[in-house]
Coordinates of C-alpha atoms and ligand atoms in Angstrom, one line a residue:
X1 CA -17.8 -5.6 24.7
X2 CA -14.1 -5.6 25.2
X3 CA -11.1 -4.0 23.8
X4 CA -7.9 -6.7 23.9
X5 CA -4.7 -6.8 22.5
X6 CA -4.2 -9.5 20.1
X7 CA -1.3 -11.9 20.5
X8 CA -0.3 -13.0 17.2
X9 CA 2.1 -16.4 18.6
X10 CA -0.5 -17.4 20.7
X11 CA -3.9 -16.7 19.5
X12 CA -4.0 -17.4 15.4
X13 CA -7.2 -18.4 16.0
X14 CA -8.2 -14.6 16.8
X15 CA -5.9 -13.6 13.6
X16 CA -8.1 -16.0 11.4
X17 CA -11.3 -14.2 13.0
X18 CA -10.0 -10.5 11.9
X19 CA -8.5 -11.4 8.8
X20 CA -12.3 -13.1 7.8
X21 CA -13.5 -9.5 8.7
X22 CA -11.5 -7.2 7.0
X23 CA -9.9 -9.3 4.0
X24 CA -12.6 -7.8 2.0
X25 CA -11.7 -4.0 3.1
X26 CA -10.7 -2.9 -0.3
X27 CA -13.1 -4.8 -2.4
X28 CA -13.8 -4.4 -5.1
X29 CA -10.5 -4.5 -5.0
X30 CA -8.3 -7.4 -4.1
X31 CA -8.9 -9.6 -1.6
X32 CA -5.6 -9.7 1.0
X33 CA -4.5 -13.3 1.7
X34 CA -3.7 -14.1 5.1
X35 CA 0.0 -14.1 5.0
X36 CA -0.1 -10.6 3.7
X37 CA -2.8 -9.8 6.4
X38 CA -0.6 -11.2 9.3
X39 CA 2.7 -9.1 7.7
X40 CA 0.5 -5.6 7.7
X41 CA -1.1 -6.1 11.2
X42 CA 1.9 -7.1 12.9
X43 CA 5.0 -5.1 11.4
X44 CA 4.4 -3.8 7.8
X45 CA 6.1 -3.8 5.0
X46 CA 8.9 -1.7 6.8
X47 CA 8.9 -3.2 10.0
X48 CA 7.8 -0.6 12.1
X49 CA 6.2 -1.5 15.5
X50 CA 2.5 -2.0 15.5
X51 CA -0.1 -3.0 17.6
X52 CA -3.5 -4.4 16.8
X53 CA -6.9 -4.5 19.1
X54 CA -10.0 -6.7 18.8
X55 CA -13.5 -5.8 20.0
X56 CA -14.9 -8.8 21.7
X57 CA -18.1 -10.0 22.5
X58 CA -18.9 -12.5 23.8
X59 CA -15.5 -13.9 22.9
X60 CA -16.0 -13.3 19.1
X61 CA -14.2 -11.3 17.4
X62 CA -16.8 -8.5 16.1
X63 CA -14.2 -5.5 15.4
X64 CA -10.8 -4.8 15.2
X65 CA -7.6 -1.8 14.8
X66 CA -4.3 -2.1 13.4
X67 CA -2.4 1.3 14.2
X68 CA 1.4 1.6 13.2
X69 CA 3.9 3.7 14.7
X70 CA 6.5 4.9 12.8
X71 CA 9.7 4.6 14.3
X72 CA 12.8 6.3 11.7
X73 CA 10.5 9.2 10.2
X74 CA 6.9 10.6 10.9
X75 CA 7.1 9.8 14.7
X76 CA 4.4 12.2 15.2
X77 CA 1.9 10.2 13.0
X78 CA -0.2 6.7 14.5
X79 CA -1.3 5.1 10.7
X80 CA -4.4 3.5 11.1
X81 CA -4.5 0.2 8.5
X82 CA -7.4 -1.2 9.2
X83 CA -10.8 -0.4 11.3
X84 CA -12.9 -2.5 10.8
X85 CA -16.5 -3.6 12.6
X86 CA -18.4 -7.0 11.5
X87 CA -21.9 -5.7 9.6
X88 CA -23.9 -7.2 11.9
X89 CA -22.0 -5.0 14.8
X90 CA -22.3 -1.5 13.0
X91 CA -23.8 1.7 14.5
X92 CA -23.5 0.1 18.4
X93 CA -20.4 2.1 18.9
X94 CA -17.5 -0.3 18.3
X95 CA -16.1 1.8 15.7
X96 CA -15.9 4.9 18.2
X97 CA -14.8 2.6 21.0
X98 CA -11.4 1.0 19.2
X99 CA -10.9 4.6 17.1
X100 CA -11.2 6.2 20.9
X101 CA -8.9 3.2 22.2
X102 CA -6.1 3.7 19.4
X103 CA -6.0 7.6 19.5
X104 CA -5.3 6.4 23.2
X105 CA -2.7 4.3 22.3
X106 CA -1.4 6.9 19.8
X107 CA -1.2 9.6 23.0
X108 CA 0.4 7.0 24.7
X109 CA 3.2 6.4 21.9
X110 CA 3.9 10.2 21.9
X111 CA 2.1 10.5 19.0
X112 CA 0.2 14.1 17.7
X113 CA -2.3 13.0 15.2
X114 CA -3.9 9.9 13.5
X115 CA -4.1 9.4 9.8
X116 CA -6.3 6.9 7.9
X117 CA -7.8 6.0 4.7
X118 CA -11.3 5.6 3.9
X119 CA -13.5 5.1 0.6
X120 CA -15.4 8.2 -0.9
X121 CA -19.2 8.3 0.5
X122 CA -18.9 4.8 2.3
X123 CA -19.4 4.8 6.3
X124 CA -15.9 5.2 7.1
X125 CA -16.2 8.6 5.8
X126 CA -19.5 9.5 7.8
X127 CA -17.4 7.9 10.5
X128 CA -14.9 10.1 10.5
X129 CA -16.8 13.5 10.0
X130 CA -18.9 12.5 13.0
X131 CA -15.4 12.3 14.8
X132 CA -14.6 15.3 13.7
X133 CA -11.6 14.5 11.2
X134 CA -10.2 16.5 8.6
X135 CA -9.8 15.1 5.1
X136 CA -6.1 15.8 4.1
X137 CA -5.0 13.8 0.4
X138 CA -7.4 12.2 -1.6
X139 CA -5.7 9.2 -4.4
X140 CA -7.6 7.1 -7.0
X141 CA -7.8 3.8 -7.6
X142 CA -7.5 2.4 -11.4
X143 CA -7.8 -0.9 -12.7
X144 CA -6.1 -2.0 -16.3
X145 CA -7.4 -5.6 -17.8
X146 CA -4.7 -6.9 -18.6
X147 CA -5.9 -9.1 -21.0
X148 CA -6.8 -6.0 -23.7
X149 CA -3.3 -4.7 -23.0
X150 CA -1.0 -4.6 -25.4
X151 CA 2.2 -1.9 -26.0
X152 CA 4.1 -2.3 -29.0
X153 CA 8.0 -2.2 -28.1
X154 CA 9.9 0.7 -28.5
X155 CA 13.1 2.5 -27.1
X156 CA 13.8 5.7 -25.3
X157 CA 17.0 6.7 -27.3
X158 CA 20.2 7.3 -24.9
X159 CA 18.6 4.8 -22.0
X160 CA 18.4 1.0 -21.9
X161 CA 16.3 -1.6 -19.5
X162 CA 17.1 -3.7 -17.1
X163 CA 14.3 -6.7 -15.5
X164 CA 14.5 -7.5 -12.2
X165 CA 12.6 -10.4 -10.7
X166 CA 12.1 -10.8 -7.3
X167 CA 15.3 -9.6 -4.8
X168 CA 17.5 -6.5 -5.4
X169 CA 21.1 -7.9 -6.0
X170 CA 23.5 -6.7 -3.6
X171 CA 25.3 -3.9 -6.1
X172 CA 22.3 -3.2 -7.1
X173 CA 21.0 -1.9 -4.1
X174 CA 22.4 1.7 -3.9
X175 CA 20.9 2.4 -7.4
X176 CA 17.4 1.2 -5.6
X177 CA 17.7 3.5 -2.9
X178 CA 18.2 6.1 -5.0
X179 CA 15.3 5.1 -6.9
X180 CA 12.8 4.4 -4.3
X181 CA 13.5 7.9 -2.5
X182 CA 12.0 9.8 -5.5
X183 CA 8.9 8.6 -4.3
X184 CA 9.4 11.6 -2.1
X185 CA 8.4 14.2 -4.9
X186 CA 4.7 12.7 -5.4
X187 CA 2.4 14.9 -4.5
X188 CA 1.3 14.8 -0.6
X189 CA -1.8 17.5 -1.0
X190 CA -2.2 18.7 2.3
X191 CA -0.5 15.7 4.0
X192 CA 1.5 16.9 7.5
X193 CA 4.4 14.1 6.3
X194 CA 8.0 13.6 6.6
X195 CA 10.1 11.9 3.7
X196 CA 11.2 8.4 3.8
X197 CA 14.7 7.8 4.1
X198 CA 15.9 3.8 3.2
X199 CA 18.9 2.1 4.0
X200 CA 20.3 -1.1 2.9
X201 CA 19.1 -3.0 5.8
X202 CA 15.9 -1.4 5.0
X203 CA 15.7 -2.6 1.8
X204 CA 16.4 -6.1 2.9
X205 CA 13.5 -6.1 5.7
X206 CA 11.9 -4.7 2.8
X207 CA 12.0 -7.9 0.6
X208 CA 12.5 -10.2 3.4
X209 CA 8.8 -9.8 3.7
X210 CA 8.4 -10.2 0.0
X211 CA 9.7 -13.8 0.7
X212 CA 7.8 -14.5 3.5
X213 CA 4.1 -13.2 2.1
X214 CA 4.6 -15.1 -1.0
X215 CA 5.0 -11.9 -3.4
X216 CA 6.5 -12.0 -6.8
X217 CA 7.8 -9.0 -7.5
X218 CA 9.0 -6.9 -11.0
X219 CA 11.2 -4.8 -11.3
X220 CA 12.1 -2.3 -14.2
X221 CA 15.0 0.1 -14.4
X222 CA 15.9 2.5 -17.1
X223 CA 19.5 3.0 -16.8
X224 CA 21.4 6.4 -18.5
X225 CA 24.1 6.1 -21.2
X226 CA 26.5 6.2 -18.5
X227 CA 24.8 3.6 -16.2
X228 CA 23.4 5.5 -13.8
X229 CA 19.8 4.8 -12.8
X230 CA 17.3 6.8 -14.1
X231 CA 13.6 5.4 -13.6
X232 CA 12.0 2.4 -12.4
X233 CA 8.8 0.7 -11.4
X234 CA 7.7 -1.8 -10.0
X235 CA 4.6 -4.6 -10.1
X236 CA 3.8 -6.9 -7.2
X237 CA 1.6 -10.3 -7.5
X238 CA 0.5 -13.0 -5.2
X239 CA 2.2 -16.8 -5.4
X240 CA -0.5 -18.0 -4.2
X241 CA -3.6 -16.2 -4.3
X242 CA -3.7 -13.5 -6.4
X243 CA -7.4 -14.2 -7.7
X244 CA -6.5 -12.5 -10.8
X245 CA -4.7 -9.1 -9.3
X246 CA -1.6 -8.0 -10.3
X247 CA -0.1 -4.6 -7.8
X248 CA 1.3 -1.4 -9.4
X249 CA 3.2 0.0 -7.2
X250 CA 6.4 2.7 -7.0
X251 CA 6.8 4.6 -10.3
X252 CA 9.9 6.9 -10.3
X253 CA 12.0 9.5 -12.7
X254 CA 14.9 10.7 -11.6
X255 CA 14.2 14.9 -12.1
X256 CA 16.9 15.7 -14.3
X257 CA 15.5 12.7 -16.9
X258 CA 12.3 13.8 -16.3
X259 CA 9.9 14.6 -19.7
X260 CA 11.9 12.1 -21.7
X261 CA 8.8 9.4 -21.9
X262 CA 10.9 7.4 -19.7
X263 CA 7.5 7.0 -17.0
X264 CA 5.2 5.1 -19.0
X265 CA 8.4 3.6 -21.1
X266 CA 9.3 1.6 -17.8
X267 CA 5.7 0.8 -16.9
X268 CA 4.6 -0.7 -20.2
X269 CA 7.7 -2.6 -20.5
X270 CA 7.4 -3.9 -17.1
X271 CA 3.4 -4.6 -17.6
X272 CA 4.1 -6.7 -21.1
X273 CA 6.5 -8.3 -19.1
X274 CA 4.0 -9.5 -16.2
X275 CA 1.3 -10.3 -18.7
X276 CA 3.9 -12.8 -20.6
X277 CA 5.4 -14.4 -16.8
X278 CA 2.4 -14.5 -15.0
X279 CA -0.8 -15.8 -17.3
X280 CA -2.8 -15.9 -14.5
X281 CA -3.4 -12.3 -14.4
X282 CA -6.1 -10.8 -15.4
X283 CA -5.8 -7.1 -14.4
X284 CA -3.5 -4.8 -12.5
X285 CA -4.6 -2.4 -9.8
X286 CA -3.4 1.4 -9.0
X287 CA -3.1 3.8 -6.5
X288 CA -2.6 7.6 -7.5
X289 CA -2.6 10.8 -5.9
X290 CA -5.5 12.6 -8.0
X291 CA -2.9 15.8 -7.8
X292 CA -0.7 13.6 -9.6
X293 CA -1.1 14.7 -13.1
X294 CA 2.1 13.3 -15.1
X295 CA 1.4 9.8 -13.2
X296 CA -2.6 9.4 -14.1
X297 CA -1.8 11.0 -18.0
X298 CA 0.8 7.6 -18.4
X299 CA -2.0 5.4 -16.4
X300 CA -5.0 6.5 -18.5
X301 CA -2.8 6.6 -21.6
X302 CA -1.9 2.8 -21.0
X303 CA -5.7 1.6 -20.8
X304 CA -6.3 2.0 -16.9
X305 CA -9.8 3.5 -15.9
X306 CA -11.4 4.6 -12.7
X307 CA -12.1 2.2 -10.5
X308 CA -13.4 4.4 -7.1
X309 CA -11.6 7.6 -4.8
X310 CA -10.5 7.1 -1.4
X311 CA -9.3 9.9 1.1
X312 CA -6.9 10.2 4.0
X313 CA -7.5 11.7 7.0
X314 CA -6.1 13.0 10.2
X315 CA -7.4 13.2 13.7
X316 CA -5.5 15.0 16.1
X317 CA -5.2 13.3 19.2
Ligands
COA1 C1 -16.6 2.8 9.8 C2 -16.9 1.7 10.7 C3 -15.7 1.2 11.4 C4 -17.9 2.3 11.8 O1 -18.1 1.3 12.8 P1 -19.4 1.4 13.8 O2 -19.2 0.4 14.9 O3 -20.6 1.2 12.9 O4 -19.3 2.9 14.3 P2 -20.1 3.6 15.5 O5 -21.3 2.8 15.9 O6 -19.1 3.8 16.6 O7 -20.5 4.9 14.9 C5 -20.2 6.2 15.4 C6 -20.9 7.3 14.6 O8 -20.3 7.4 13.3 C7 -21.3 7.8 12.3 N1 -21.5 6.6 11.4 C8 -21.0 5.4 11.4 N2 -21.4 4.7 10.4 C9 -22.2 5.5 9.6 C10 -23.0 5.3 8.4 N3 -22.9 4.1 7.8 N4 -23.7 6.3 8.0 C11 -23.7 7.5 8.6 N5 -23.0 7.7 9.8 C12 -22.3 6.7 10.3 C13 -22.6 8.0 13.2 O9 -22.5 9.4 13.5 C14 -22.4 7.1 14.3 O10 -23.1 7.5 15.5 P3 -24.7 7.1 15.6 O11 -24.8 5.6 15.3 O12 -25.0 7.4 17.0 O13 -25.4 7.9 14.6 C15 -17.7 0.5 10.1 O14 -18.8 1.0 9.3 C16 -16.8 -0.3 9.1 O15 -16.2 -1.3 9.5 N6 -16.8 0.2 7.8 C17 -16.0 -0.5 6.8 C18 -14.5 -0.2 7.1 C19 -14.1 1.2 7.2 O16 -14.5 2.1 6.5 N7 -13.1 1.5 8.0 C20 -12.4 2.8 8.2 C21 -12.9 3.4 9.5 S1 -11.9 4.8 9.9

């Protein structure tokens, strides 16, 4: 067996042959579609440098690692995004062989520790306790079906709404920075992470790859008396081939507008919304920290239910 580096220009072949291996990583969650694949293997949604390595044998792929490197904060984490090993290939040691060759690669990048996310009680978890990892955060994942969902329209006195579809518009994109930082207060359990800090240009990198991965993406703000934002969230769906998924993803209160209902006001205005554009859709997925109380109260309020748990963890290197 080898270890190589894979050359996305030259070798899409090889791309095809890891994306048919770990497409299915999340199941029963949604499948990813190769344009999405190629964008998280080879940059990310934030364009951070990133390198990915197949397991070969006998010139097949039978195993691969995608390992970002964050480059503006967290330069002393390596984020694994996928590790995955073709069923036919499992317990032979090509799992230990590309974790061993990434925490290399992480070394190498100056990095101090790995961190990577793995279903509750599936083999990535006896995995990583055989290679001595720590579990740090655990999140849950919950599912809404979209076609029992219904929210009866109401107001938040003092606030009004504002739908977004697709791109930020350019004086708009301040007010989104603002926004998309206060993902910074969810809870990080026992998480060794920095902040993320965006920028303008960030933002457009950002959505750039919305563009180019075929994303359709909506937005809801709630905006104060006096304009200024004050919550948002946002929903992300395939063009293409979302087999039925829509994507929750950022939910965000400004603190000092915080215990006014404006959390779950945003999200069910913004889920009617998708259900009425986008027919196709038959249920929406979530990510929460479990320590997340406020965020899974609105969730499980709204009709979504537990789907399965999934914990990070970190190996020094
Ligand atoms: C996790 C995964 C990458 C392991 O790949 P692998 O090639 O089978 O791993 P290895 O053969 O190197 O296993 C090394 C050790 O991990 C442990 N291990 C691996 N899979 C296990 C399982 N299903 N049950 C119990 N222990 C397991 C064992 O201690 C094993 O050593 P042993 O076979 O000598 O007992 C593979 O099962 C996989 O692709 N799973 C789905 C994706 C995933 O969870 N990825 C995240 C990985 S961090």
């Amino acid at each position: 067996m080898d270890i190589v580096p894979l050359d996305f220009a030259a070798e899409p072949g090889r791309l095809a042959e890891y994306h048919a291996l770990a497409a299915g990583w999340m199941a029963p969650g949604p499948r990813i579609p190769a344009p999405l694949f190629r964008l998280m293997t080879e940059r990310g949604w934030r364009a951070m440098p990133a390198e990915t390595w197949l397991a070969l044998d006998d010139d097949r792929v039978v195993g691969g690692a995608t390992v970002h490197f964050p480059d503006r904060d967290n330069t002393h984490l390596a984020l694994i995004r996928y590790l995955q090993v073709d069923l036919g290939h499992r317990r032979r040691g090509v799992g230990g062989a590309l974790l061993a060759h990434v925490a290399g690669r992480a070394r190498a990048h100056g990095r101090a520790m790995v961190l990577v996310e793995v279903a509750e009680a599936g083999p990535g978890e006896a995995f990583l306790k055989a290679k001595g990892a720590r579990q740090v955060a655990t999140q849950a994942r919950r599912v809404l079906d979209l076609t029992a969902f219904d929210a009866p329209e109401r107001q938040v006195p003092g606030y009004r709404l504002e739908y977004l579809r697709g791109r930020t518009p350019e004086p708009l994109v301040g007010d989104l920075i603002t926004l998309m930082e206060i993902m910074n207060d969810a809870p990080l359990d026992d998480l060794a992470v920095e902040e993320e800090r965006w920028t303008p240009d960030g933002i457009a990198a950002f959505e750039d790859a919305w563009d180019l991965t075929h994303q359709d993406v909506f937005t809801v703000v709630a905006r104060a008396g006096d304009g200024s934002p004050a919550a948002f969230t946002r929903l992300f769906a395939d063009r293409k081939e979302a087999g039925g998924w829509g994507r929750q993803t950022d939910t965000g209160v400004v603190r000092a507008h915080r215990g006014r209902g404006l959390g779950r006001w945003v999200k069910e205005a913004n889920t009617t919304w998708l259900k009425r554009e986008r027919p196709d859709l038959t249920r929406v997925i979530t990510w929460n920290a479990v320590a997340n109380g406020p965020m899974v109260a609105i969730n499980e309020g709204m009709g979504y239910r537990l789907l399965d748990v999934w914990h990070e963890w970190e190996l020094r290197v």
